Short mmCIF file of C-alpha atoms in Angstrom, two decimals:
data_model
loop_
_atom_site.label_atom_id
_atom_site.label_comp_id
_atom_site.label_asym_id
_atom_site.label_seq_id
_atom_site.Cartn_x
_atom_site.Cartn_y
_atom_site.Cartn_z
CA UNK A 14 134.74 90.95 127.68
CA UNK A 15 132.63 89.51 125.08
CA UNK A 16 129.98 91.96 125.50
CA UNK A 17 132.39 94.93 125.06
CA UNK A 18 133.45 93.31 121.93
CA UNK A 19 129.90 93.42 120.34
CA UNK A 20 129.25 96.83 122.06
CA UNK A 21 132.57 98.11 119.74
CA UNK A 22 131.26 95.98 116.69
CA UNK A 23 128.04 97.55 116.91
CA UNK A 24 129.65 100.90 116.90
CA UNK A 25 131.87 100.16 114.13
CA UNK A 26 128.87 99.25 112.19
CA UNK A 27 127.30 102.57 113.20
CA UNK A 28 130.33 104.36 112.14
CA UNK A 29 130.07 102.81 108.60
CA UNK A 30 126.46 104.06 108.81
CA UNK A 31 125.18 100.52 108.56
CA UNK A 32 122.46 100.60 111.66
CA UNK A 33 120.31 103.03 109.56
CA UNK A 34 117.92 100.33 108.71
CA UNK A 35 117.79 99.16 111.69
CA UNK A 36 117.18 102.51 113.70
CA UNK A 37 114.48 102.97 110.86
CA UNK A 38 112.74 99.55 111.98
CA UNK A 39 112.73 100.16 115.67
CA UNK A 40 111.72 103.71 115.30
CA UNK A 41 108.39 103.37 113.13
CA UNK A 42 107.38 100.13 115.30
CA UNK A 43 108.07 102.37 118.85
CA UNK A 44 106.62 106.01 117.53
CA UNK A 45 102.96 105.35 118.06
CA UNK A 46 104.30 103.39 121.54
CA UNK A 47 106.32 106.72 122.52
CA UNK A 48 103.64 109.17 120.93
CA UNK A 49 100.75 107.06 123.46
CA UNK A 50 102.75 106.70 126.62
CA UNK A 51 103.46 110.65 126.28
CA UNK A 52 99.57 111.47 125.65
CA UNK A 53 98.62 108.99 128.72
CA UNK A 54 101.42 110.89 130.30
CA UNK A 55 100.36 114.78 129.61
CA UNK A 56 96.86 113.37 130.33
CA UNK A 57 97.60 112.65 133.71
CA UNK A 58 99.90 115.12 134.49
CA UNK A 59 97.00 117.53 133.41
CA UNK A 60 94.29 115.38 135.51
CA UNK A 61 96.38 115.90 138.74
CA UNK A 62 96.51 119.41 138.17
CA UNK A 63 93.22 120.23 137.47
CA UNK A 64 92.19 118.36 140.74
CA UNK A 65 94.65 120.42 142.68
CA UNK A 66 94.11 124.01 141.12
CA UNK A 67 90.41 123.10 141.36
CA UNK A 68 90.09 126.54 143.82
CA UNK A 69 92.11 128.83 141.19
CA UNK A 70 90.42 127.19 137.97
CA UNK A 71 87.03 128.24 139.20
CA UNK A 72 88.26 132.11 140.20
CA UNK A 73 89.79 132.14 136.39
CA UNK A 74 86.54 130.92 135.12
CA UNK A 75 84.57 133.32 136.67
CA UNK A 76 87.52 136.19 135.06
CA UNK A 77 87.20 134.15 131.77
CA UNK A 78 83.38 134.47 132.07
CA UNK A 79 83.84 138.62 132.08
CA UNK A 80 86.86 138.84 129.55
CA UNK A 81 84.49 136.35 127.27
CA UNK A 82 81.86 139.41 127.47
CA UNK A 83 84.45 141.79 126.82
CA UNK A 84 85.49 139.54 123.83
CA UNK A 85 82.39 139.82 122.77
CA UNK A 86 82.42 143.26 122.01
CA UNK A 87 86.03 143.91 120.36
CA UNK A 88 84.46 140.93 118.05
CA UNK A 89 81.15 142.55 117.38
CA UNK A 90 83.60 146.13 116.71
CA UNK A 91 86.08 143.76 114.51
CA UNK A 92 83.12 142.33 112.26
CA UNK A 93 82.06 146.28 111.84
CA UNK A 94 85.67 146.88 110.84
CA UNK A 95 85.82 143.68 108.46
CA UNK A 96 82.38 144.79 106.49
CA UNK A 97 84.35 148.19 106.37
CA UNK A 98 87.41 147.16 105.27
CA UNK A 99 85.82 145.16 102.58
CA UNK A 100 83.86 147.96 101.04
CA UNK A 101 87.00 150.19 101.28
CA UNK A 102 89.08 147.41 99.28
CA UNK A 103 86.60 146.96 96.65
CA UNK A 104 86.54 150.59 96.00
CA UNK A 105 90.35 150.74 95.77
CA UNK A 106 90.51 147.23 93.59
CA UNK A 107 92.52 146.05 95.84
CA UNK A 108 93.43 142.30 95.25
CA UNK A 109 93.96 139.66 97.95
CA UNK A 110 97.57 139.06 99.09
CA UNK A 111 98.93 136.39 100.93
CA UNK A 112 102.35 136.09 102.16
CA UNK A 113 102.05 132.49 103.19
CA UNK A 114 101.85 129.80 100.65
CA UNK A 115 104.21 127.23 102.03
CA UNK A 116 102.59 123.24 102.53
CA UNK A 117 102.42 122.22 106.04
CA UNK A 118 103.24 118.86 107.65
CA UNK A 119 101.47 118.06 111.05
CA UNK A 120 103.61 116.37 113.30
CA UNK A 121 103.24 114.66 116.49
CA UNK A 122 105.67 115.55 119.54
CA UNK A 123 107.53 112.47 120.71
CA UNK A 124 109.44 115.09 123.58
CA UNK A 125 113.17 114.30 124.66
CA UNK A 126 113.68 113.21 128.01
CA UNK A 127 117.51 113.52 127.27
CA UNK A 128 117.68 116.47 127.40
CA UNK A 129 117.19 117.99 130.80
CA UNK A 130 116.74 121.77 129.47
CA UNK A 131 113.96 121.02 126.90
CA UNK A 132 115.47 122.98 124.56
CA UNK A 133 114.93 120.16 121.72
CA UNK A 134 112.62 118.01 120.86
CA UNK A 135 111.69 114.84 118.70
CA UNK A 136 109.23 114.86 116.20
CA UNK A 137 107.59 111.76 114.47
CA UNK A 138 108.73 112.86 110.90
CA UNK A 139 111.48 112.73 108.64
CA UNK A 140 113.21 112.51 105.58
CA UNK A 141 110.55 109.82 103.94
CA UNK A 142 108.12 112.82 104.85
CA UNK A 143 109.43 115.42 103.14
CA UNK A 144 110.88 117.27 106.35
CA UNK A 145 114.50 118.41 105.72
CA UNK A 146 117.33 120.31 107.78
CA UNK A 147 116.42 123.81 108.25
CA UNK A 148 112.60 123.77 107.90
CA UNK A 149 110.35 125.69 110.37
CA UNK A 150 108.07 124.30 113.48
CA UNK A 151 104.94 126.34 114.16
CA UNK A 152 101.84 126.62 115.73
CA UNK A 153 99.28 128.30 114.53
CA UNK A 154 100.84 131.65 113.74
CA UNK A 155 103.51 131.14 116.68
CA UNK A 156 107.16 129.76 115.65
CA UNK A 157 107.89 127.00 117.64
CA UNK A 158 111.60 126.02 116.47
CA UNK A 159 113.71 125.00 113.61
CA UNK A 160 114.50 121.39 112.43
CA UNK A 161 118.21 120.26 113.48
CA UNK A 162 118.68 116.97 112.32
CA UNK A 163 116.45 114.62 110.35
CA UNK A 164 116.28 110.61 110.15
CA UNK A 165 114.32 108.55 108.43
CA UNK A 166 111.37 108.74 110.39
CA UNK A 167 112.22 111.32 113.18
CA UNK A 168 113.79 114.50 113.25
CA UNK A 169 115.15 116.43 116.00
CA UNK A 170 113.91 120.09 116.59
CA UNK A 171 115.70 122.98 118.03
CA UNK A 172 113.27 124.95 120.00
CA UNK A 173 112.72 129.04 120.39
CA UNK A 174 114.02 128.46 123.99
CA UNK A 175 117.49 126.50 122.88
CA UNK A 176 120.95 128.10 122.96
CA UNK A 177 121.17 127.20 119.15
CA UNK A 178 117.96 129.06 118.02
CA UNK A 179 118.42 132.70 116.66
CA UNK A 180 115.88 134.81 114.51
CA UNK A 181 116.17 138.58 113.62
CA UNK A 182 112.63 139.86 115.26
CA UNK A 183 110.45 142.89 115.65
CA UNK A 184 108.39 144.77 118.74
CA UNK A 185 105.05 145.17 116.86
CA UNK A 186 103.45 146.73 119.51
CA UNK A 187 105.70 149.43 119.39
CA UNK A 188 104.93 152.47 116.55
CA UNK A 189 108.69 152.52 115.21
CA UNK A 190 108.55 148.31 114.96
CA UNK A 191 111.50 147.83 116.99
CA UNK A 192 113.85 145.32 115.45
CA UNK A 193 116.34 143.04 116.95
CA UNK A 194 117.90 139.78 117.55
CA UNK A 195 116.20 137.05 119.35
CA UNK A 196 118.20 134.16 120.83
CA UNK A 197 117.11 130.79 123.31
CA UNK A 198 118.63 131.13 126.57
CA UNK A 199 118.96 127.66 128.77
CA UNK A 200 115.88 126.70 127.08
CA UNK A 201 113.44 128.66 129.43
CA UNK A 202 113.41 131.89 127.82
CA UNK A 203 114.51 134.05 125.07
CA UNK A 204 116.85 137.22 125.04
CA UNK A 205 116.01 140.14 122.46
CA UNK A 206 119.53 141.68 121.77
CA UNK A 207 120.66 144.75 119.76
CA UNK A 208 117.92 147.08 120.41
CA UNK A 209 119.46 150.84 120.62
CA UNK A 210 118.50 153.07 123.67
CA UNK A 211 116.65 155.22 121.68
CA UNK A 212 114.10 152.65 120.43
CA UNK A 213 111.15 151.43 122.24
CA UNK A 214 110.50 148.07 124.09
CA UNK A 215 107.66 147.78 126.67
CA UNK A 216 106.38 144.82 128.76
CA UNK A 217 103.77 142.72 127.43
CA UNK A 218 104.56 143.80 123.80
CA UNK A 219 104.09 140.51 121.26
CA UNK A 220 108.09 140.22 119.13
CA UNK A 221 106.90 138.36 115.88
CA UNK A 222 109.95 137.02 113.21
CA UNK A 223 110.98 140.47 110.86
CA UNK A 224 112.17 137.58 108.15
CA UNK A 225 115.29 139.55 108.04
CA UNK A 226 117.62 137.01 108.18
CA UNK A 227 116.28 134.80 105.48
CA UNK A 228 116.05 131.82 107.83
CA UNK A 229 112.46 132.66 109.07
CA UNK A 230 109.55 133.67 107.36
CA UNK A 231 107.98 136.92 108.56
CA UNK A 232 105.35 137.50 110.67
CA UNK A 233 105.49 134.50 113.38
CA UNK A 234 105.01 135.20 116.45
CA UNK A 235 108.14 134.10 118.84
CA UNK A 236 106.88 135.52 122.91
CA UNK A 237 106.06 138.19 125.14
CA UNK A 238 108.30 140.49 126.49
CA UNK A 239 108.54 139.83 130.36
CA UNK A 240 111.36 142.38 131.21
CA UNK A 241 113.81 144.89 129.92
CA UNK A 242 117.07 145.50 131.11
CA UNK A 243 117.90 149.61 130.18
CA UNK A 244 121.03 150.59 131.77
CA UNK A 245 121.95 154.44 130.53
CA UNK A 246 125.16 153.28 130.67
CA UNK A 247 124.85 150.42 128.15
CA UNK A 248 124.65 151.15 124.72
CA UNK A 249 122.22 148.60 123.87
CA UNK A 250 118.80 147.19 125.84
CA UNK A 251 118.10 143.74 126.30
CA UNK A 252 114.61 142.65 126.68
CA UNK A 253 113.49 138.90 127.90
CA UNK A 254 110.95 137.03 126.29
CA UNK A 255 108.83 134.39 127.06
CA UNK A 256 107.06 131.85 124.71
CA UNK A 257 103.45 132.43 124.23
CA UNK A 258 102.92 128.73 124.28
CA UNK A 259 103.88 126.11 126.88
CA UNK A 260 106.44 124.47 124.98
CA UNK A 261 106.09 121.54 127.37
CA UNK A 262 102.74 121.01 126.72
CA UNK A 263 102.31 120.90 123.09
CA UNK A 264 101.23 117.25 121.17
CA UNK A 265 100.85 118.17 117.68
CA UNK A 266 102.56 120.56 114.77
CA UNK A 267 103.14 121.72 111.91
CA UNK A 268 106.52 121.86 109.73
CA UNK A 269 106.55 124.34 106.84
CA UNK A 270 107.73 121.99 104.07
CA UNK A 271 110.94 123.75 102.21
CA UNK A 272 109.74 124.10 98.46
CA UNK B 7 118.22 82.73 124.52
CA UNK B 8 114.83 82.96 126.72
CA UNK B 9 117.18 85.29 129.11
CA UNK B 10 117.90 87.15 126.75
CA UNK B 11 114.53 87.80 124.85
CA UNK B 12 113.07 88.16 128.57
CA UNK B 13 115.77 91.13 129.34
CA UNK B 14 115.01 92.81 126.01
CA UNK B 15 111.37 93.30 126.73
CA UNK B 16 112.37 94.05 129.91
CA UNK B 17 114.77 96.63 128.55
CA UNK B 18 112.45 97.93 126.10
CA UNK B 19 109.64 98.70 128.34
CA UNK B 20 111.87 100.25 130.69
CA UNK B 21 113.56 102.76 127.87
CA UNK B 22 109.89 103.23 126.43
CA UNK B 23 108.94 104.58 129.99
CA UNK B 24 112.32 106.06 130.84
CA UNK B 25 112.25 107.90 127.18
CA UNK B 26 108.29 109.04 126.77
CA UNK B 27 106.79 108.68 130.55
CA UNK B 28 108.53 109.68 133.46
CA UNK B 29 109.71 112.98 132.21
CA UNK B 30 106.13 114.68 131.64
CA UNK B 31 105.66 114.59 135.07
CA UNK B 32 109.41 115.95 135.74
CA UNK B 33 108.47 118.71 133.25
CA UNK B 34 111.94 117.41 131.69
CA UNK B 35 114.06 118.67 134.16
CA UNK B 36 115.44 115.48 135.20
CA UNK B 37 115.59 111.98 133.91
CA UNK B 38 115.58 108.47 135.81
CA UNK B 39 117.30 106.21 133.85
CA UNK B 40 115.12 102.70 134.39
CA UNK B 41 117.36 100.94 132.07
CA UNK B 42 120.95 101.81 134.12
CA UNK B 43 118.67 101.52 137.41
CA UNK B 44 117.66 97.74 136.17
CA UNK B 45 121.26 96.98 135.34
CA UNK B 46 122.94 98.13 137.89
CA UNK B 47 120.09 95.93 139.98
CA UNK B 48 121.02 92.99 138.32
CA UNK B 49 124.80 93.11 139.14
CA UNK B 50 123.80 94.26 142.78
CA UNK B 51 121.69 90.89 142.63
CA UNK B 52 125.14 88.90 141.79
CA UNK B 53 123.02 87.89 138.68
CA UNK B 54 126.12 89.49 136.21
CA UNK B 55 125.66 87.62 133.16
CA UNK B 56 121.96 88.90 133.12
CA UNK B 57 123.34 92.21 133.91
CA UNK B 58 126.05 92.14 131.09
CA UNK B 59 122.87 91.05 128.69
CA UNK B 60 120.94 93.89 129.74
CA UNK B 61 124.10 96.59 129.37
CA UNK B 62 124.14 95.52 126.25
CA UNK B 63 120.44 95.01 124.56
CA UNK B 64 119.13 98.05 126.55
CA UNK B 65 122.22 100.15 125.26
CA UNK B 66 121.42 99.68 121.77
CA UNK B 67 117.62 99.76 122.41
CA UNK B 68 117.92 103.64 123.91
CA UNK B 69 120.57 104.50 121.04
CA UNK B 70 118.55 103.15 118.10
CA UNK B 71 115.87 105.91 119.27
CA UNK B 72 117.43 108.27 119.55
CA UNK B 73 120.02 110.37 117.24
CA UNK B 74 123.38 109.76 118.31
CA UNK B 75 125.45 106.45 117.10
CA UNK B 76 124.31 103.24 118.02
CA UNK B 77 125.82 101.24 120.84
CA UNK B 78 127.18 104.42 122.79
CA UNK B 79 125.14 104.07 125.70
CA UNK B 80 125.91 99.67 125.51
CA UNK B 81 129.93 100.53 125.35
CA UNK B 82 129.61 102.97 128.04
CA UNK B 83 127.25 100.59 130.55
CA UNK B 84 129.32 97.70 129.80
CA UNK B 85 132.70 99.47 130.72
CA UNK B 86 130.77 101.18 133.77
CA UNK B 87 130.10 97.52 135.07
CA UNK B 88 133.34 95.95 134.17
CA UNK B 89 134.82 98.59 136.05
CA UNK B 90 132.45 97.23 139.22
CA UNK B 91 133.24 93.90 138.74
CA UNK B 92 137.15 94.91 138.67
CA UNK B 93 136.68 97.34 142.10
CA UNK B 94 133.72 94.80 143.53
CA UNK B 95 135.90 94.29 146.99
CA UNK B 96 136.29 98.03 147.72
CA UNK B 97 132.10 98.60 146.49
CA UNK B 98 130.99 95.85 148.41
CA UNK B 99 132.51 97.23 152.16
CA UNK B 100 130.12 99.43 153.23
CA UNK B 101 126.31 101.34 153.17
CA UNK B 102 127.90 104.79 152.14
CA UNK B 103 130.67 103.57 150.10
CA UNK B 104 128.20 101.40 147.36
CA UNK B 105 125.81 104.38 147.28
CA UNK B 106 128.56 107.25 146.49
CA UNK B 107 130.23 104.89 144.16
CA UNK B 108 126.58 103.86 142.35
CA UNK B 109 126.17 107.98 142.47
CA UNK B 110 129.67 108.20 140.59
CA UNK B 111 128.52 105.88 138.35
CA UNK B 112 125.50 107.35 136.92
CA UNK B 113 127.23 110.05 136.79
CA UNK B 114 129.31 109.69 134.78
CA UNK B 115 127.19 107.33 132.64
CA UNK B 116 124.75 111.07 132.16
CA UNK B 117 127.64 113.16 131.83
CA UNK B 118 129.28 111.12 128.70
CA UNK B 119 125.71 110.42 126.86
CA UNK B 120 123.84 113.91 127.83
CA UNK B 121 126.43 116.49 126.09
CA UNK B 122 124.26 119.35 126.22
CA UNK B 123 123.84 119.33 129.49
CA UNK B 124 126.90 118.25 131.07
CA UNK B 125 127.75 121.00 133.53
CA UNK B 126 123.88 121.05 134.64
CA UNK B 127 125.23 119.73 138.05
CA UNK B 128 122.33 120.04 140.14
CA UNK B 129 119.49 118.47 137.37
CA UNK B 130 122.11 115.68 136.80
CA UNK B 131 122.57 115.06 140.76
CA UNK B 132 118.46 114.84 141.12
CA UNK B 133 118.51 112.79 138.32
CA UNK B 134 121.42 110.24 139.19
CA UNK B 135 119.43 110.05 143.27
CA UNK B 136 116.32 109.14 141.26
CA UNK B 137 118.20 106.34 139.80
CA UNK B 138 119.71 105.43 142.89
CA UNK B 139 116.37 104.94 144.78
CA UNK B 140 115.05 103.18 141.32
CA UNK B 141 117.82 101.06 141.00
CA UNK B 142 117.44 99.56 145.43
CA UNK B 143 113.89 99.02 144.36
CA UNK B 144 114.46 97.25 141.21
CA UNK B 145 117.19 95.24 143.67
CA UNK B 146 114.41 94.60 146.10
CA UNK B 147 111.81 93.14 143.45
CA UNK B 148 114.13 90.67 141.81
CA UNK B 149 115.83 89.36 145.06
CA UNK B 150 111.62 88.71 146.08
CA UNK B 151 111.08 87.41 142.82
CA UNK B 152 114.07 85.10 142.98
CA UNK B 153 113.32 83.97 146.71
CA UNK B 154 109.83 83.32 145.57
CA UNK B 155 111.07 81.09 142.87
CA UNK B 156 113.52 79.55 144.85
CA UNK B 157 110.61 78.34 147.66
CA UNK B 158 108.04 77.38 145.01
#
């Protein structure tokens, strides 16, 4: 009974919001622990898989040999266009604009094995770091989620693929940019919503953020789209999309500070 | 007091794995709880005080890293195993009895401290077997560990 007793102490104490320092203590003394067994973990995970997709990795080599040449080329065309582009800019006076002038934190991903549909995540940041409720998690130019909840030295991020992540987005493949809503679904995928029959969505176009909402800055990518449902007898389409990186998989990145 | 430091390394280690190692390879689907597995062991093992201990330093070791309040996981253990000690006779009669009552147990112990995934039956029921088989081989290493000690 005595054990109960402290197990209701401790959560009095926790209701009066007097653990803090101790939460702070354990967590910057276990991070680098958590952070290493993860790595060692990935590492291994990624060692047994290479041995047995040894077979398939060499046939995608050989494809990644011939899409490398073909690389090769749209690069060579791209520099052409770059020289071009420059010489039609400095005839114009164009000046240099840049949409993006936010600081970045790198973070490292700690995971959360809680949670048994990934659709959150811990990162090895918080408050003391600048990272606040709210703030953006990308990758490169891909938007990887949106910070939930933030503790001294951890926060907790909603991924693209959670239930609680929605971002007004845009088809950019498509010549009318087709705009909708994005939303996580069970954290495996994402669901497109609101797009009128009329507009287009296609299969294997790249949805980026539209910024629309105020919430996300534009132009981050957010997936691919893998399918479209469009029933004539529905007045709206739905189109799935998938992450363009394996959320799973990633170790390290970045949070767009708030200013 | 060397109990007790002893079962919170033991604790830790276990939450450090259970938390950051075990689900990379279970691409996060499910979760085997090392900590509830080691406890429940422990009582198994008739050693109860040690398993009391445990319920409680591991409790407050997997709350304080995560997010939600500290000593959650501690009240719920402990209750979980006072409970057992309470309905030992009827846990104790047979094979299939102890495992669909351990089964109940975890259970419930995932269903109250995972909230967002409560109604994910079927990762929750892999998850809780995983446990099960963890917690019979935790058994099996301390009863060797204890006969060992006993002979030497």
């Amino acid at each position: 009974m005595k054990y109960l007793l402290l197990c209701i102490l401790f959560l009095l104490l926790s209701f009066l919001k007097l653990t803090g320092p101790l939460r702070m203590v354990f967590q910057k003394g276990l991070n680098p622990v958590q952070l290493g067994l993860r790595d060692t973990a990935l590492d291994l995970k990624d060692a047994f898989k290479f041995i047995s997709d040894l077979k398939d990795i060499r046939d995608e080599n050989i494809a990644l040999i011939e899409e490398k040449r073909k690389l090769e080329d749209a690069m060579l065309n791209l520099k052409n266009y770059a020289l071009e582009n420059e010489v039609l800019k400095q005839q114009l006076g164009m000046k240099e604009s840049t949409s993006f002038d936010r600081e970045l934190l790198m973070v490292n991903v700690l995971g959360n094995a809680e949670d048994l549909s990934y659709s959150t995540i811990y990162i090895d940041r918080g408050f003391k770091h600048g990272v606040s409720v709210g703030d953006m998690v990308i990758l490169g130019n891909s938007l990887i989620g949106k910070v939930r909840e933030v503790t001294y030295e951890k926060s907790l991020v909603d991924l693209i693929t959670s239930p609680n992540f929605s971002a007004t987005v845009m088809d950019i493949d498509t010549a009318s940019k087709t705009q909708g809503v994005c939303a996580g679904k069970y954290g495996l995928y994402m669901e497109m919503t609101r797009i009128l029959q009329v507009d287009e969505v296609n299969v294997g176009d790249t949805v980026v953020t539209s910024g629309k909402d105020g919430v996300f800055l534009s132009g981050f990518a957010v997936g691919k789209v893998v399918s479209v449902s469009d029933l004539p007898t529905e007045p709206l389409k739905v189109a799935q999309i998938e992450p363009l990186i394996d959320l799973k998989a990633v170790r390290k990145l970045f949070v767009v500070l708030s200013k | 007091m060397k109990k007790v430091v002893t079962l919170f390394f033991i604790d830790l280690i276990l939450i450090l794995l259970q938390k950051s190692f075990f689900p990379v390879f279970f691409d996060y689907r499910y979760y085997i709880d090392l900590y509830l597995a080691f406890t429940m062991a422990l009582f198994l093992e008739e050693k109860e005080t040690e398993a009391f201990v445990s319920a409680l330093v591991g409790g407050l070791l997997a709350d304080v890293l995560g997010m939600g309040l500290v000593g959650v996981s501690s009240f719920v253990v402990t209750s979980l195993l006072l409970v057992l000690r309470f309905t030992k006779r009827f846990f104790y009669r047979n094979w299939p009895l102890r495992v669909a009552f351990a089964l109940l147990v975890f259970y419930i112990y995932v269903a109250i401290t995972n909230v967002e995934n409560r109604w994910n039956v079927r990762h929750i029921l892999i998850s809780c077997l995983m446990t099960l088989a963890f917690t019979f081989f935790f058994r099996f290493l301390i009863s060797r560990i204890f006969n060992e000690k006993r002979f030497s």
